[in-house]
Short mmCIF file of N, CA, C and O and ligand atoms in Angstrom, two decimals:
data_model
loop_
_atom_site.label_atom_id
_atom_site.label_comp_id
_atom_site.label_asym_id
_atom_site.label_seq_id
_atom_site.Cartn_x
_atom_site.Cartn_y
_atom_site.Cartn_z
N MET A 479 0.83 -1.20 0.00
CA MET A 479 0.00 0.00 0.00
C MET A 479 0.87 1.26 0.00
O MET A 479 1.91 1.31 0.63
N GLU A 480 0.40 2.24 -0.71
CA GLU A 480 1.08 3.53 -0.71
C GLU A 480 0.17 4.58 -0.11
O GLU A 480 -1.05 4.45 -0.15
N ASN A 481 0.79 5.62 0.40
CA ASN A 481 0.07 6.69 1.05
C ASN A 481 0.43 8.01 0.41
O ASN A 481 1.61 8.31 0.25
N ILE A 482 -0.57 8.82 0.03
CA ILE A 482 -0.28 10.16 -0.45
C ILE A 482 -1.21 11.15 0.21
O ILE A 482 -2.32 10.79 0.63
N THR A 483 -0.75 12.40 0.26
CA THR A 483 -1.61 13.49 0.70
C THR A 483 -1.69 14.50 -0.43
O THR A 483 -0.67 15.02 -0.88
N LEU A 484 -2.91 14.71 -0.92
CA LEU A 484 -3.13 15.67 -2.01
C LEU A 484 -3.61 16.99 -1.42
O LEU A 484 -4.40 17.01 -0.48
N ASN A 485 -3.14 18.10 -2.00
CA ASN A 485 -3.66 19.42 -1.65
C ASN A 485 -4.81 19.72 -2.60
O ASN A 485 -4.61 19.80 -3.81
N VAL A 486 -6.00 19.85 -2.05
CA VAL A 486 -7.19 20.05 -2.87
C VAL A 486 -7.86 21.37 -2.53
O VAL A 486 -8.15 21.65 -1.36
N GLN A 487 -8.08 22.18 -3.56
CA GLN A 487 -8.72 23.48 -3.36
C GLN A 487 -10.18 23.43 -3.77
O GLN A 487 -10.53 22.77 -4.73
N GLY A 488 -11.02 24.15 -3.01
CA GLY A 488 -12.42 24.26 -3.37
C GLY A 488 -13.35 23.46 -2.48
O GLY A 488 -14.57 23.54 -2.64
N MET A 489 -12.80 22.73 -1.53
CA MET A 489 -13.65 21.97 -0.61
C MET A 489 -14.14 22.91 0.49
O MET A 489 -13.34 23.59 1.12
N SER A 490 -15.45 22.95 0.70
CA SER A 490 -15.96 23.94 1.64
C SER A 490 -16.94 23.40 2.68
O SER A 490 -17.24 24.09 3.65
N CYS A 491 -17.45 22.22 2.50
CA CYS A 491 -18.48 21.75 3.43
C CYS A 491 -18.57 20.23 3.46
O CYS A 491 -17.83 19.54 2.76
N GLY A 492 -19.50 19.73 4.26
CA GLY A 492 -19.66 18.29 4.41
C GLY A 492 -20.01 17.59 3.11
O GLY A 492 -19.65 16.43 2.90
N HIS A 493 -20.71 18.31 2.24
CA HIS A 493 -21.03 17.72 0.94
C HIS A 493 -19.77 17.41 0.15
O HIS A 493 -19.66 16.37 -0.49
N CYS A 494 -18.83 18.34 0.19
CA CYS A 494 -17.56 18.14 -0.52
C CYS A 494 -16.83 16.92 0.04
O CYS A 494 -16.27 16.12 -0.70
N VAL A 495 -16.83 16.81 1.37
CA VAL A 495 -16.17 15.68 2.03
C VAL A 495 -16.79 14.37 1.56
O VAL A 495 -16.10 13.44 1.13
N ASN A 496 -18.12 14.30 1.61
CA ASN A 496 -18.82 13.07 1.22
C ASN A 496 -18.60 12.75 -0.24
O ASN A 496 -18.43 11.59 -0.63
N SER A 497 -18.63 13.78 -1.07
CA SER A 497 -18.48 13.60 -2.49
C SER A 497 -17.10 13.03 -2.84
O SER A 497 -16.97 12.07 -3.61
N ILE A 498 -16.07 13.61 -2.26
CA ILE A 498 -14.71 13.16 -2.56
C ILE A 498 -14.43 11.80 -1.92
O ILE A 498 -13.95 10.88 -2.59
N GLU A 499 -14.80 11.66 -0.66
CA GLU A 499 -14.54 10.37 -0.01
C GLU A 499 -15.32 9.25 -0.69
O GLU A 499 -14.83 8.14 -0.87
N GLY A 500 -16.55 9.57 -1.12
CA GLY A 500 -17.38 8.56 -1.78
C GLY A 500 -16.82 8.14 -3.13
O GLY A 500 -16.65 6.95 -3.40
N ASN A 501 -16.52 9.13 -3.97
CA ASN A 501 -16.09 8.82 -5.34
C ASN A 501 -14.68 8.25 -5.41
O ASN A 501 -14.42 7.33 -6.17
N VAL A 502 -13.78 8.80 -4.62
CA VAL A 502 -12.41 8.25 -4.61
C VAL A 502 -12.44 6.85 -3.99
O VAL A 502 -11.77 5.93 -4.47
N GLY A 503 -13.26 6.70 -2.96
CA GLY A 503 -13.36 5.42 -2.28
C GLY A 503 -13.88 4.30 -3.16
O GLY A 503 -13.64 3.13 -2.90
N GLU A 504 -14.61 4.68 -4.21
CA GLU A 504 -15.17 3.67 -5.12
C GLU A 504 -14.13 3.13 -6.10
O GLU A 504 -14.36 2.11 -6.74
N LEU A 505 -13.02 3.85 -6.26
CA LEU A 505 -11.99 3.39 -7.19
C LEU A 505 -11.41 2.06 -6.75
O LEU A 505 -11.08 1.88 -5.58
N ASP A 506 -11.29 1.14 -7.69
CA ASP A 506 -10.68 -0.14 -7.39
C ASP A 506 -9.22 0.08 -7.01
O ASP A 506 -8.48 0.73 -7.74
N GLY A 507 -8.83 -0.41 -5.87
CA GLY A 507 -7.44 -0.26 -5.43
C GLY A 507 -7.27 0.77 -4.34
O GLY A 507 -6.23 0.83 -3.70
N VAL A 508 -8.31 1.61 -4.13
CA VAL A 508 -8.22 2.59 -3.04
C VAL A 508 -8.64 1.92 -1.74
O VAL A 508 -9.76 1.41 -1.62
N GLU A 509 -7.72 1.92 -0.79
CA GLU A 509 -7.96 1.25 0.48
C GLU A 509 -8.72 2.18 1.43
O GLU A 509 -9.67 1.77 2.08
N SER A 510 -8.28 3.43 1.49
CA SER A 510 -8.98 4.38 2.35
C SER A 510 -8.76 5.79 1.85
O SER A 510 -7.76 6.08 1.19
N VAL A 511 -9.71 6.66 2.13
CA VAL A 511 -9.59 8.07 1.75
C VAL A 511 -10.18 8.91 2.87
O VAL A 511 -11.25 8.62 3.38
N LYS A 512 -9.41 9.94 3.27
CA LYS A 512 -9.85 10.79 4.37
C LYS A 512 -9.64 12.25 4.00
O LYS A 512 -8.52 12.67 3.67
N VAL A 513 -10.72 13.02 4.02
CA VAL A 513 -10.64 14.44 3.70
C VAL A 513 -10.44 15.25 4.99
O VAL A 513 -11.13 15.02 5.98
N HIS A 514 -9.45 16.16 4.94
CA HIS A 514 -9.26 17.11 6.04
C HIS A 514 -9.67 18.48 5.52
O HIS A 514 -8.89 19.18 4.87
N LEU A 515 -10.92 18.80 5.78
CA LEU A 515 -11.54 20.00 5.20
C LEU A 515 -10.79 21.28 5.56
O LEU A 515 -10.50 22.11 4.71
N GLU A 516 -10.48 21.45 6.84
CA GLU A 516 -9.83 22.68 7.32
C GLU A 516 -8.46 22.89 6.68
O GLU A 516 -8.06 24.03 6.43
N ASP A 517 -7.76 21.81 6.45
CA ASP A 517 -6.41 21.89 5.89
C ASP A 517 -6.41 21.88 4.37
O ASP A 517 -5.37 22.13 3.75
N GLY A 518 -7.52 21.54 3.75
CA GLY A 518 -7.56 21.40 2.31
C GLY A 518 -6.73 20.23 1.81
O GLY A 518 -6.10 20.30 0.75
N LYS A 519 -6.71 19.18 2.60
CA LYS A 519 -5.89 18.01 2.24
C LYS A 519 -6.73 16.73 2.19
O LYS A 519 -7.72 16.59 2.90
N VAL A 520 -6.28 15.84 1.33
CA VAL A 520 -6.95 14.53 1.21
C VAL A 520 -5.89 13.44 1.30
O VAL A 520 -4.97 13.39 0.49
N ASP A 521 -6.03 12.61 2.31
CA ASP A 521 -5.12 11.47 2.47
C ASP A 521 -5.72 10.25 1.76
O ASP A 521 -6.89 9.93 1.97
N VAL A 522 -4.89 9.61 0.96
CA VAL A 522 -5.37 8.41 0.27
C VAL A 522 -4.36 7.28 0.46
O VAL A 522 -3.15 7.47 0.28
N THR A 523 -4.87 6.12 0.82
CA THR A 523 -4.06 4.91 0.88
C THR A 523 -4.53 4.00 -0.24
O THR A 523 -5.74 3.76 -0.38
N PHE A 524 -3.59 3.57 -1.07
CA PHE A 524 -4.01 2.83 -2.26
C PHE A 524 -2.99 1.76 -2.66
O PHE A 524 -1.82 1.81 -2.28
N ASN A 525 -3.47 0.83 -3.45
CA ASN A 525 -2.61 -0.23 -4.00
C ASN A 525 -2.13 0.23 -5.38
O ASN A 525 -2.91 0.33 -6.32
N SER A 526 -0.83 0.52 -5.48
CA SER A 526 -0.31 1.11 -6.72
C SER A 526 -0.30 0.12 -7.89
O SER A 526 -0.04 0.52 -9.03
N GLU A 527 -0.60 -1.11 -7.63
CA GLU A 527 -0.71 -2.07 -8.74
C GLU A 527 -2.08 -1.98 -9.39
O GLU A 527 -2.31 -2.49 -10.48
N LYS A 528 -3.02 -1.36 -8.71
CA LYS A 528 -4.39 -1.29 -9.23
C LYS A 528 -4.82 0.11 -9.66
O LYS A 528 -5.67 0.27 -10.53
N VAL A 529 -4.26 1.13 -9.02
CA VAL A 529 -4.70 2.50 -9.30
C VAL A 529 -3.51 3.43 -9.09
O VAL A 529 -2.61 3.12 -8.30
N ASN A 530 -3.46 4.54 -9.84
CA ASN A 530 -2.34 5.47 -9.66
C ASN A 530 -2.83 6.86 -9.26
O ASN A 530 -4.03 7.15 -9.26
N VAL A 531 -1.85 7.70 -8.94
CA VAL A 531 -2.18 9.04 -8.44
C VAL A 531 -2.94 9.85 -9.47
O VAL A 531 -3.84 10.62 -9.15
N LYS A 532 -2.59 9.65 -10.76
CA LYS A 532 -3.25 10.40 -11.83
C LYS A 532 -4.75 10.08 -11.86
O LYS A 532 -5.59 10.98 -11.99
N GLU A 533 -5.08 8.83 -11.73
CA GLU A 533 -6.50 8.43 -11.74
C GLU A 533 -7.25 9.00 -10.54
O GLU A 533 -8.40 9.45 -10.66
N ILE A 534 -6.60 8.98 -9.39
CA ILE A 534 -7.22 9.53 -8.19
C ILE A 534 -7.44 11.04 -8.36
O ILE A 534 -8.50 11.56 -8.06
N THR A 535 -6.42 11.73 -8.87
CA THR A 535 -6.51 13.16 -9.11
C THR A 535 -7.65 13.49 -10.07
O THR A 535 -8.41 14.43 -9.86
N GLU A 536 -7.77 12.70 -11.13
CA GLU A 536 -8.81 12.95 -12.13
C GLU A 536 -10.21 12.84 -11.55
O GLU A 536 -11.09 13.63 -11.87
N VAL A 537 -10.42 11.87 -10.69
CA VAL A 537 -11.73 11.71 -10.06
C VAL A 537 -12.09 12.95 -9.23
O VAL A 537 -13.23 13.42 -9.25
N ILE A 538 -11.10 13.49 -8.53
CA ILE A 538 -11.35 14.68 -7.72
C ILE A 538 -11.61 15.89 -8.61
O ILE A 538 -12.54 16.68 -8.39
N GLU A 539 -10.82 16.03 -9.68
CA GLU A 539 -10.97 17.18 -10.58
C GLU A 539 -12.29 17.13 -11.36
O GLU A 539 -12.90 18.17 -11.63
N GLU A 540 -12.72 15.92 -11.68
CA GLU A 540 -14.00 15.76 -12.40
C GLU A 540 -15.17 16.31 -11.58
O GLU A 540 -16.21 16.66 -12.13
N GLN A 541 -15.00 16.36 -10.27
CA GLN A 541 -16.07 16.86 -9.41
C GLN A 541 -15.97 18.37 -9.19
O GLN A 541 -16.76 18.94 -8.42
N GLY A 542 -15.00 19.00 -9.83
CA GLY A 542 -14.92 20.45 -9.78
C GLY A 542 -13.91 21.03 -8.81
O GLY A 542 -13.90 22.23 -8.56
N TYR A 543 -13.05 20.18 -8.25
CA TYR A 543 -12.04 20.68 -7.33
C TYR A 543 -10.69 20.75 -8.01
O TYR A 543 -10.44 20.04 -8.99
N ASP A 544 -9.81 21.61 -7.49
CA ASP A 544 -8.46 21.72 -8.05
C ASP A 544 -7.47 20.99 -7.17
O ASP A 544 -7.43 21.21 -5.96
N VAL A 545 -6.69 20.13 -7.80
CA VAL A 545 -5.64 19.42 -7.07
C VAL A 545 -4.31 20.11 -7.36
O VAL A 545 -3.91 20.22 -8.52
N ALA A 546 -3.67 20.62 -6.31
CA ALA A 546 -2.43 21.36 -6.49
C ALA A 546 -1.26 20.41 -6.70
O ALA A 546 -1.28 19.29 -6.25
CU1 CU B 1132 -19.20 21.45 -0.14
#
């Protein structure tokens, strides 16, 4: 398992948290995802043989957030 912390801009409320945690969590290979709203950060633990950072980033960006 690998661990990354993404800086995500545009998250403002519980809906954003649920939306990101829900959609990223659905990706095959994602073990866990935790949004830290106040910090603008998203921690993701994933299996790099199944999913990569680019795919995770794209799912977040598709929902209208910016990944720094
Ligand atoms: Cu929101």
